PDB file of C-alpha atoms in Angstrom:
ATOM      1  CA  MET A 698     -37.671 -34.198  70.283  1.00  0.00           C
ATOM      2  CA  THR A 699     -36.145 -33.203  73.402  1.00  0.00           C
ATOM      3  CA  GLU A 700     -38.001 -32.784  76.083  1.00  0.00           C
ATOM      4  CA  PRO A 701     -38.762 -29.334  78.462  1.00  0.00           C
ATOM      5  CA  VAL A 702     -37.349 -29.932  82.126  1.00  0.00           C
ATOM      6  CA  LEU A 703     -39.645 -27.399  82.994  1.00  0.00           C
ATOM      7  CA  THR A 704     -42.979 -26.207  81.659  1.00  0.00           C
ATOM      8  CA  VAL A 705     -45.023 -23.013  82.974  1.00  0.00           C
ATOM      9  CA  ALA A 706     -48.629 -22.740  81.658  1.00  0.00           C
ATOM     10  CA  ASP A 707     -50.829 -20.576  82.544  1.00  0.00           C
ATOM     11  CA  LEU A 708     -49.610 -19.200  85.881  1.00  0.00           C
ATOM     12  CA  ARG A 709     -51.867 -16.617  87.767  1.00  0.00           C
ATOM     13  CA  ILE A 710     -50.886 -15.122  90.648  1.00  0.00           C
ATOM     14  CA  ARG A 711     -53.162 -12.736  92.596  1.00  0.00           C
ATOM     15  CA  MET A 712     -51.829 -11.403  95.699  1.00  0.00           C
ATOM     16  CA  GLY A 713     -53.249  -8.995  98.714  1.00  0.00           C
ATOM     17  CA  GLY A 714     -52.481  -5.152  99.367  1.00  0.00           C
ATOM     18  CA  GLN A 715     -53.880  -2.441 101.497  1.00  0.00           C
ATOM     19  CA  ASP A 716     -56.470  -1.162  97.938  1.00  0.00           C
ATOM     20  CA  GLY A 717     -57.484  -4.914  97.946  1.00  0.00           C
ATOM     21  CA  PRO A 718     -56.320  -7.607  95.657  1.00  0.00           C
ATOM     22  CA  ARG A 719     -53.777  -7.546  92.441  1.00  0.00           C
ATOM     23  CA  THR A 720     -52.879  -9.553  89.521  1.00  0.00           C
ATOM     24  CA  VAL A 721     -48.774  -9.392  89.557  1.00  0.00           C
ATOM     25  CA  VAL A 722     -48.514 -13.044  86.952  1.00  0.00           C
ATOM     26  CA  ASP A 723     -50.962 -12.613  84.448  1.00  0.00           C
ATOM     27  CA  GLY A 724     -51.332 -16.321  82.436  1.00  0.00           C
ATOM     28  CA  VAL A 725     -47.899 -16.571  81.437  1.00  0.00           C
ATOM     29  CA  GLY A 726     -46.319 -19.576  80.134  1.00  0.00           C
ATOM     30  CA  PHE A 727     -42.485 -20.750  79.101  1.00  0.00           C
ATOM     31  CA  GLU A 728     -40.589 -23.446  78.580  1.00  0.00           C
ATOM     32  CA  VAL A 729     -36.936 -24.426  79.309  1.00  0.00           C
ATOM     33  CA  PHE A 730     -35.138 -27.156  77.634  1.00  0.00           C
ATOM     34  CA  PRO A 731     -31.794 -29.236  79.321  1.00  0.00           C
ATOM     35  CA  GLY A 732     -28.488 -27.038  79.708  1.00  0.00           C
ATOM     36  CA  GLU A 733     -30.570 -23.870  78.042  1.00  0.00           C
ATOM     37  CA  VAL A 734     -30.398 -20.451  79.511  1.00  0.00           C
ATOM     38  CA  LEU A 735     -33.244 -18.475  79.095  1.00  0.00           C
ATOM     39  CA  ALA A 736     -33.987 -14.898  80.062  1.00  0.00           C
ATOM     40  CA  LEU A 737     -36.596 -13.423  81.857  1.00  0.00           C
ATOM     41  CA  VAL A 738     -36.411  -9.417  81.568  1.00  0.00           C
ATOM     42  CA  GLY A 739     -38.189  -6.720  82.347  1.00  0.00           C
ATOM     43  CA  GLU A 740     -38.340  -3.304  84.494  1.00  0.00           C
ATOM     44  CA  SER A 741     -38.842  -4.256  88.239  1.00  0.00           C
ATOM     45  CA  GLY A 742     -42.140  -4.861  89.519  1.00  0.00           C
ATOM     46  CA  CYS A 743     -43.195  -6.569  85.952  1.00  0.00           C
ATOM     47  CA  GLY A 744     -43.398 -10.090  87.669  1.00  0.00           C
ATOM     48  CA  LYS A 745     -40.555 -11.092  86.883  1.00  0.00           C
ATOM     49  CA  THR A 746     -39.206 -12.372  90.494  1.00  0.00           C
ATOM     50  CA  LYS A 747     -43.257 -13.492  91.283  1.00  0.00           C
ATOM     51  CA  THR A 748     -43.106 -16.174  89.163  1.00  0.00           C
ATOM     52  CA  ALA A 749     -39.293 -17.103  90.018  1.00  0.00           C
ATOM     53  CA  GLU A 750     -40.978 -17.459  93.828  1.00  0.00           C
ATOM     54  CA  ALA A 751     -43.713 -19.374  92.012  1.00  0.00           C
ATOM     55  CA  ILE A 752     -41.636 -22.152  90.939  1.00  0.00           C
ATOM     56  CA  MET A 753     -39.501 -22.449  93.957  1.00  0.00           C
ATOM     57  CA  GLY A 754     -42.909 -22.783  96.122  1.00  0.00           C
ATOM     58  CA  LEU A 755     -41.558 -19.018  97.906  1.00  0.00           C
ATOM     59  CA  LEU A 756     -44.975 -17.875  98.130  1.00  0.00           C
ATOM     60  CA  PRO A 757     -46.667 -16.974 101.653  1.00  0.00           C
ATOM     61  CA  GLY A 758     -49.077 -19.014 101.718  1.00  0.00           C
ATOM     62  CA  GLY A 759     -53.316 -18.306 102.648  1.00  0.00           C
ATOM     63  CA  PRO A 760     -56.296 -16.494 100.812  1.00  0.00           C
ATOM     64  CA  ARG A 761     -53.670 -13.288 100.612  1.00  0.00           C
ATOM     65  CA  CYS A 762     -52.143 -14.917  97.601  1.00  0.00           C
ATOM     66  CA  GLU A 763     -53.359 -17.189  94.888  1.00  0.00           C
ATOM     67  CA  VAL A 764     -51.561 -19.157  92.824  1.00  0.00           C
ATOM     68  CA  SER A 765     -52.564 -21.059  89.669  1.00  0.00           C
ATOM     69  CA  GLY A 766     -52.127 -23.228  86.692  1.00  0.00           C
ATOM     70  CA  ARG A 767     -49.282 -26.000  85.722  1.00  0.00           C
ATOM     71  CA  ILE A 768     -45.429 -25.589  87.020  1.00  0.00           C
ATOM     72  CA  THR A 769     -44.545 -28.949  85.626  1.00  0.00           C
ATOM     73  CA  LEU A 770     -40.548 -29.748  86.230  1.00  0.00           C
ATOM     74  CA  GLY A 771     -39.795 -33.016  84.601  1.00  0.00           C
ATOM     75  CA  GLU A 772     -42.926 -35.468  85.452  1.00  0.00           C
ATOM     76  CA  THR A 773     -44.008 -33.416  88.886  1.00  0.00           C
ATOM     77  CA  GLU A 774     -46.509 -30.797  89.405  1.00  0.00           C
ATOM     78  CA  LEU A 775     -44.717 -28.155  91.357  1.00  0.00           C
ATOM     79  CA  LEU A 776     -48.210 -27.116  92.689  1.00  0.00           C
ATOM     80  CA  ALA A 777     -49.360 -29.986  93.512  1.00  0.00           C
ATOM     81  CA  LEU A 778     -47.239 -30.628  96.044  1.00  0.00           C
ATOM     82  CA  PRO A 779     -47.411 -30.865 100.284  1.00  0.00           C
ATOM     83  CA  GLU A 780     -45.175 -28.321 101.605  1.00  0.00           C
ATOM     84  CA  SER A 781     -42.900 -31.232 103.146  1.00  0.00           C
ATOM     85  CA  ALA A 782     -42.430 -32.735  99.359  1.00  0.00           C
ATOM     86  CA  LEU A 783     -40.919 -29.574  97.666  1.00  0.00           C
ATOM     87  CA  ARG A 784     -38.221 -29.683 100.541  1.00  0.00           C
ATOM     88  CA  ARG A 785     -36.915 -32.598  99.072  1.00  0.00           C
ATOM     89  CA  VAL A 786     -37.155 -31.483  95.803  1.00  0.00           C
ATOM     90  CA  ARG A 787     -35.527 -28.236  96.386  1.00  0.00           C
ATOM     91  CA  GLY A 788     -31.953 -27.916  96.720  1.00  0.00           C
ATOM     92  CA  ARG A 789     -31.480 -31.123  95.012  1.00  0.00           C
ATOM     93  CA  ASP A 790     -33.735 -30.907  91.357  1.00  0.00           C
ATOM     94  CA  LEU A 791     -34.727 -27.354  91.751  1.00  0.00           C
ATOM     95  CA  SER A 792     -32.606 -24.467  92.626  1.00  0.00           C
ATOM     96  CA  MET A 793     -31.739 -21.038  92.966  1.00  0.00           C
ATOM     97  CA  VAL A 794     -29.244 -18.298  93.422  1.00  0.00           C
ATOM     98  CA  PHE A 795     -30.418 -15.182  94.803  1.00  0.00           C
ATOM     99  CA  GLN A 796     -29.650 -11.261  94.169  1.00  0.00           C
ATOM    100  CA  GLU A 797     -28.270 -11.287  97.684  1.00  0.00           C
ATOM    101  CA  PRO A 798     -26.145 -14.229  98.926  1.00  0.00           C
ATOM    102  CA  LEU A 799     -26.334 -13.257 102.730  1.00  0.00           C
ATOM    103  CA  THR A 800     -30.070 -14.023 101.659  1.00  0.00           C
ATOM    104  CA  ALA A 801     -29.205 -17.813 101.113  1.00  0.00           C
ATOM    105  CA  LEU A 802     -26.840 -18.047 103.981  1.00  0.00           C
ATOM    106  CA  ASP A 803     -26.521 -18.827 107.035  1.00  0.00           C
ATOM    107  CA  PRO A 804     -24.474 -16.477 109.007  1.00  0.00           C
ATOM    108  CA  VAL A 805     -24.020 -18.710 111.808  1.00  0.00           C
ATOM    109  CA  PHE A 806     -22.389 -21.615 109.981  1.00  0.00           C
ATOM    110  CA  THR A 807     -19.182 -21.397 107.809  1.00  0.00           C
ATOM    111  CA  ALA A 808     -18.990 -22.007 103.933  1.00  0.00           C
ATOM    112  CA  GLY A 809     -18.003 -25.229 103.916  1.00  0.00           C
ATOM    113  CA  ASN A 810     -20.724 -26.193 106.880  1.00  0.00           C
ATOM    114  CA  GLN A 811     -23.763 -25.238 104.500  1.00  0.00           C
ATOM    115  CA  LEU A 812     -22.489 -26.775 101.575  1.00  0.00           C
ATOM    116  CA  ALA A 813     -21.735 -30.009 103.499  1.00  0.00           C
ATOM    117  CA  THR A 814     -25.256 -29.876 104.794  1.00  0.00           C
ATOM    118  CA  LEU A 815     -26.863 -29.937 101.631  1.00  0.00           C
ATOM    119  CA  TYR A 816     -24.373 -33.589 100.455  1.00  0.00           C
ATOM    120  CA  ARG A 817     -25.738 -35.321 103.794  1.00  0.00           C
ATOM    121  CA  ARG A 818     -29.206 -34.428 103.020  1.00  0.00           C
ATOM    122  CA  HIS A 819     -29.625 -34.649  99.376  1.00  0.00           C
ATOM    123  CA  ARG A 820     -27.294 -37.379  98.954  1.00  0.00           C
ATOM    124  CA  GLY A 821     -26.867 -39.578 102.206  1.00  0.00           C
ATOM    125  CA  GLU A 822     -23.441 -38.862 102.863  1.00  0.00           C
ATOM    126  CA  ARG A 823     -21.187 -39.246 105.865  1.00  0.00           C
ATOM    127  CA  ALA A 824     -20.240 -36.287 107.059  1.00  0.00           C
ATOM    128  CA  ARG A 825     -16.184 -37.227 105.842  1.00  0.00           C
ATOM    129  CA  VAL A 826     -16.948 -37.301 102.643  1.00  0.00           C
ATOM    130  CA  ALA A 827     -19.720 -34.414 102.350  1.00  0.00           C
ATOM    131  CA  ARG A 828     -16.942 -32.163 103.800  1.00  0.00           C
ATOM    132  CA  ARG A 829     -14.554 -33.505 100.311  1.00  0.00           C
ATOM    133  CA  SER A 830     -17.155 -32.926  98.447  1.00  0.00           C
ATOM    134  CA  ALA A 831     -17.759 -29.339  99.529  1.00  0.00           C
ATOM    135  CA  LEU A 832     -14.694 -28.663  98.747  1.00  0.00           C
ATOM    136  CA  GLU A 833     -14.291 -29.575  95.782  1.00  0.00           C
ATOM    137  CA  MET A 834     -17.147 -27.896  94.576  1.00  0.00           C
ATOM    138  CA  LEU A 835     -15.449 -25.148  95.634  1.00  0.00           C
ATOM    139  CA  ARG A 836     -13.061 -25.141  93.163  1.00  0.00           C
ATOM    140  CA  ARG A 837     -15.112 -25.629  90.439  1.00  0.00           C
ATOM    141  CA  VAL A 838     -16.680 -21.923  91.089  1.00  0.00           C
ATOM    142  CA  GLY A 839     -12.976 -21.367  91.115  1.00  0.00           C
ATOM    143  CA  PHE A 840     -11.682 -20.879  94.815  1.00  0.00           C
ATOM    144  CA  SER A 841      -8.202 -22.458  94.278  1.00  0.00           C
ATOM    145  CA  ASN A 842      -7.629 -21.992  98.446  1.00  0.00           C
ATOM    146  CA  ALA A 843     -11.119 -23.904  99.021  1.00  0.00           C
ATOM    147  CA  ALA A 844     -10.356 -25.570 101.901  1.00  0.00           C
ATOM    148  CA  GLN A 845     -10.130 -21.646 103.549  1.00  0.00           C
ATOM    149  CA  ILE A 846     -13.053 -20.335 101.947  1.00  0.00           C
ATOM    150  CA  ALA A 847     -14.531 -23.604 103.257  1.00  0.00           C
ATOM    151  CA  ASP A 848     -13.833 -22.237 106.990  1.00  0.00           C
ATOM    152  CA  SER A 849     -14.880 -18.622 106.969  1.00  0.00           C
ATOM    153  CA  TYR A 850     -18.500 -17.101 107.497  1.00  0.00           C
ATOM    154  CA  PRO A 851     -20.479 -15.105 105.189  1.00  0.00           C
ATOM    155  CA  HIS A 852     -19.254 -12.404 106.477  1.00  0.00           C
ATOM    156  CA  GLN A 853     -15.792 -13.091 105.928  1.00  0.00           C
ATOM    157  CA  LEU A 854     -16.176 -13.294 102.703  1.00  0.00           C
ATOM    158  CA  SER A 855     -16.321 -10.633  99.905  1.00  0.00           C
ATOM    159  CA  GLY A 856     -19.814  -9.452  97.779  1.00  0.00           C
ATOM    160  CA  GLY A 857     -18.428 -12.100  94.599  1.00  0.00           C
ATOM    161  CA  MET A 858     -17.092 -15.002  96.617  1.00  0.00           C
ATOM    162  CA  ARG A 859     -20.289 -15.245  98.831  1.00  0.00           C
ATOM    163  CA  GLN A 860     -22.119 -15.173  95.293  1.00  0.00           C
ATOM    164  CA  ARG A 861     -19.900 -18.365  94.393  1.00  0.00           C
ATOM    165  CA  VAL A 862     -20.516 -19.921  97.682  1.00  0.00           C
ATOM    166  CA  VAL A 863     -24.090 -19.557  96.722  1.00  0.00           C
ATOM    167  CA  LEU A 864     -23.466 -20.683  93.256  1.00  0.00           C
ATOM    168  CA  ALA A 865     -21.677 -24.093  94.395  1.00  0.00           C
ATOM    169  CA  MET A 866     -24.384 -24.322  97.125  1.00  0.00           C
ATOM    170  CA  ALA A 867     -27.056 -24.615  94.431  1.00  0.00           C
ATOM    171  CA  MET A 868     -25.162 -26.673  91.971  1.00  0.00           C
ATOM    172  CA  ALA A 869     -24.046 -28.801  94.464  1.00  0.00           C
ATOM    173  CA  CYS A 870     -26.636 -31.904  93.840  1.00  0.00           C
ATOM    174  CA  ARG A 871     -26.683 -30.869  90.089  1.00  0.00           C
ATOM    175  CA  PRO A 872     -29.971 -29.392  89.765  1.00  0.00           C
ATOM    176  CA  SER A 873     -32.037 -30.317  86.956  1.00  0.00           C
ATOM    177  CA  PHE A 874     -33.517 -26.419  86.913  1.00  0.00           C
ATOM    178  CA  LEU A 875     -31.559 -23.297  88.272  1.00  0.00           C
ATOM    179  CA  ILE A 876     -32.635 -19.442  88.158  1.00  0.00           C
ATOM    180  CA  ALA A 877     -31.189 -17.297  88.623  1.00  0.00           C
ATOM    181  CA  ASP A 878     -32.720 -14.010  89.817  1.00  0.00           C
ATOM    182  CA  GLU A 879     -30.574 -10.583  89.178  1.00  0.00           C
ATOM    183  CA  PRO A 880     -27.639 -12.285  90.687  1.00  0.00           C
ATOM    184  CA  THR A 881     -24.652  -9.894  89.839  1.00  0.00           C
ATOM    185  CA  THR A 882     -26.394  -6.998  90.534  1.00  0.00           C
ATOM    186  CA  ALA A 883     -24.496  -6.007  93.824  1.00  0.00           C
ATOM    187  CA  LEU A 884     -21.193  -7.486  92.140  1.00  0.00           C
ATOM    188  CA  ASP A 885     -19.132  -5.196  90.103  1.00  0.00           C
ATOM    189  CA  VAL A 886     -18.500  -6.112  86.537  1.00  0.00           C
ATOM    190  CA  THR A 887     -15.327  -7.987  86.189  1.00  0.00           C
ATOM    191  CA  THR A 888     -16.715  -9.801  89.380  1.00  0.00           C
ATOM    192  CA  GLN A 889     -19.982 -10.076  87.308  1.00  0.00           C
ATOM    193  CA  ALA A 890     -19.290 -11.250  84.526  1.00  0.00           C
ATOM    194  CA  ARG A 891     -16.513 -14.544  86.446  1.00  0.00           C
ATOM    195  CA  VAL A 892     -19.338 -15.369  88.195  1.00  0.00           C
ATOM    196  CA  LEU A 893     -21.991 -15.566  85.535  1.00  0.00           C
ATOM    197  CA  TYR A 894     -19.610 -17.323  83.077  1.00  0.00           C
ATOM    198  CA  GLN A 895     -18.774 -19.786  86.487  1.00  0.00           C
ATOM    199  CA  MET A 896     -22.528 -20.528  86.656  1.00  0.00           C
ATOM    200  CA  THR A 897     -23.167 -20.948  82.930  1.00  0.00           C
ATOM    201  CA  ASP A 898     -20.235 -23.594  82.145  1.00  0.00           C
ATOM    202  CA  LEU A 899     -21.082 -25.382  85.014  1.00  0.00           C
ATOM    203  CA  CYS A 900     -24.921 -25.362  83.872  1.00  0.00           C
ATOM    204  CA  ARG A 901     -23.746 -26.736  80.564  1.00  0.00           C
ATOM    205  CA  GLU A 902     -21.649 -29.254  81.923  1.00  0.00           C
ATOM    206  CA  SER A 903     -24.590 -31.429  84.141  1.00  0.00           C
ATOM    207  CA  GLY A 904     -27.389 -30.098  81.550  1.00  0.00           C
ATOM    208  CA  THR A 905     -29.005 -27.978  83.635  1.00  0.00           C
ATOM    209  CA  ALA A 906     -31.551 -25.583  82.892  1.00  0.00           C
ATOM    210  CA  VAL A 907     -31.447 -21.760  83.711  1.00  0.00           C
ATOM    211  CA  LEU A 908     -33.986 -19.648  84.429  1.00  0.00           C
ATOM    212  CA  LEU A 909     -32.076 -16.331  83.861  1.00  0.00           C
ATOM    213  CA  ILE A 910     -33.743 -13.457  85.490  1.00  0.00           C
ATOM    214  CA  THR A 911     -32.841  -9.949  85.171  1.00  0.00           C
ATOM    215  CA  HIS A 912     -32.707  -6.671  83.734  1.00  0.00           C
ATOM    216  CA  ASP A 913     -29.679  -5.772  82.253  1.00  0.00           C
ATOM    217  CA  LEU A 914     -29.827  -6.215  78.509  1.00  0.00           C
ATOM    218  CA  GLY A 915     -25.937  -7.018  78.362  1.00  0.00           C
ATOM    219  CA  VAL A 916     -26.023  -9.506  80.511  1.00  0.00           C
ATOM    220  CA  VAL A 917     -29.526 -11.612  78.477  1.00  0.00           C
ATOM    221  CA  ALA A 918     -26.818 -10.511  74.697  1.00  0.00           C
ATOM    222  CA  HIS A 919     -23.918 -12.399  76.660  1.00  0.00           C
ATOM    223  CA  PHE A 920     -25.442 -15.022  78.524  1.00  0.00           C
ATOM    224  CA  ALA A 921     -29.232 -16.451  77.150  1.00  0.00           C
ATOM    225  CA  GLU A 922     -29.955 -18.422  74.474  1.00  0.00           C
ATOM    226  CA  ARG A 923     -33.489 -17.128  74.504  1.00  0.00           C
ATOM    227  CA  ALA A 924     -35.406 -14.683  75.724  1.00  0.00           C
ATOM    228  CA  LEU A 925     -39.088 -14.114  77.148  1.00  0.00           C
ATOM    229  CA  VAL A 926     -39.647 -10.255  77.666  1.00  0.00           C
ATOM    230  CA  MET A 927     -42.718  -8.867  80.872  1.00  0.00           C
ATOM    231  CA  LYS A 928     -44.027  -6.477  81.137  1.00  0.00           C
ATOM    232  CA  ASP A 929     -47.252  -5.914  83.931  1.00  0.00           C
ATOM    233  CA  GLY A 930     -47.728 -10.040  84.313  1.00  0.00           C
ATOM    234  CA  ARG A 931     -47.391 -11.034  81.246  1.00  0.00           C
ATOM    235  CA  ILE A 932     -44.994 -11.989  78.825  1.00  0.00           C
ATOM    236  CA  VAL A 933     -45.381 -10.051  75.534  1.00  0.00           C
ATOM    237  CA  GLU A 934     -42.383 -11.021  73.211  1.00  0.00           C
ATOM    238  CA  GLU A 935     -40.378 -14.396  73.593  1.00  0.00           C
ATOM    239  CA  ALA A 936     -37.833 -14.483  70.953  1.00  0.00           C
ATOM    240  CA  PRO A 937     -33.895 -15.697  70.232  1.00  0.00           C
ATOM    241  CA  VAL A 938     -31.656 -13.411  71.786  1.00  0.00           C
ATOM    242  CA  ARG A 939     -30.134 -12.501  68.497  1.00  0.00           C
ATOM    243  CA  ARG A 940     -33.792 -12.079  66.669  1.00  0.00           C
ATOM    244  CA  LEU A 941     -34.596 -10.428  70.019  1.00  0.00           C
ATOM    245  CA  PHE A 942     -32.003  -8.072  70.080  1.00  0.00           C
ATOM    246  CA  THR A 943     -31.637  -7.366  65.836  1.00  0.00           C
ATOM    247  CA  VAL A 944     -35.540  -7.119  65.522  1.00  0.00           C
ATOM    248  CA  PRO A 945     -37.337  -6.698  68.209  1.00  0.00           C
ATOM    249  CA  GLN A 946     -40.944  -6.531  67.379  1.00  0.00           C
ATOM    250  CA  HIS A 947     -42.734  -5.580  70.654  1.00  0.00           C
ATOM    251  CA  THR A 948     -43.124  -1.451  71.826  1.00  0.00           C
ATOM    252  CA  HIS A 949     -42.005  -2.562  75.626  1.00  0.00           C
ATOM    253  CA  THR A 950     -38.892  -4.518  74.370  1.00  0.00           C
ATOM    254  CA  GLN A 951     -38.068  -1.914  71.635  1.00  0.00           C
ATOM    255  CA  THR A 952     -38.419   0.785  74.142  1.00  0.00           C
ATOM    256  CA  LEU A 953     -35.446  -1.347  76.613  1.00  0.00           C
ATOM    257  CA  LEU A 954     -33.160  -1.733  74.057  1.00  0.00           C
ATOM    258  CA  ALA A 955     -33.401   1.890  73.462  1.00  0.00           C
ATOM    259  CA  ASP A 956     -33.088   2.693  77.155  1.00  0.00           C
ATOM    260  CA  ALA A 957     -29.934  -0.108  77.316  1.00  0.00           C
ATOM    261  CA  GLN A 958     -28.380   1.972  74.335  1.00  0.00           C
ATOM    262  CA  GLY A 959     -28.879   5.056  75.800  1.00  0.00           C
ATOM    263  CA  SER A 960     -27.317   4.051  79.521  1.00  0.00           C
ATOM    264  CA  ALA A 961     -24.298   2.782  77.327  1.00  0.00           C
ATOM    265  CA  SER A 962     -24.015   6.031  75.250  1.00  0.00           C
TER     266      SER A 962
END
């Protein structure tokens, strides 16, 4: 039997606020398998992004944020890692495509420089080899003019181009697990589809497991095999995508589908 790439078990996140601590993720658990695209669906504020941030180790430290449960990548317990060890895992084994590409790109370095830095850091490649690797990766995400893109700064690229650069960076070291958090929300429909097809094709080629976080059920229908529906910090339904769309069990899933159909009509 195939072993999961990532296992989340009884994940709970409590965060402080003006009205005191509140639970934003409550007992979440799931597994993701090699090459699989698992969608995490829900309305804004349901806990999707906090779940992703917990996996990546990006939640704020200190007493205002309490995290418990288990997050296991392969045989590594991520919640037990010190920050120095987690930094080595990020980018190499665990990666993320953010909703806003400028969040992930440094405005003072060219796209090629930022991509080559990953190859130098995680693979130990020398500058010239890392440059070649960066150009090849840019071609793999659909750039025919890879050298021109590599020599461009983020502000010189369109939103779709920036997101493809971020995808190239996320997949550079062939991570075993990728989180895509609303990766195409800010893009037009045509560019959305292109980026998502490139992302899923790359991940299936390399066997990378994907957690696709989205509120867009159309994206779920086209790109995911299974889906989790989240509401108020909890998973309320888990099903293969086809079954989720044809015989949704939970009332919240039914509401989301009805709203999506209403928006489309």
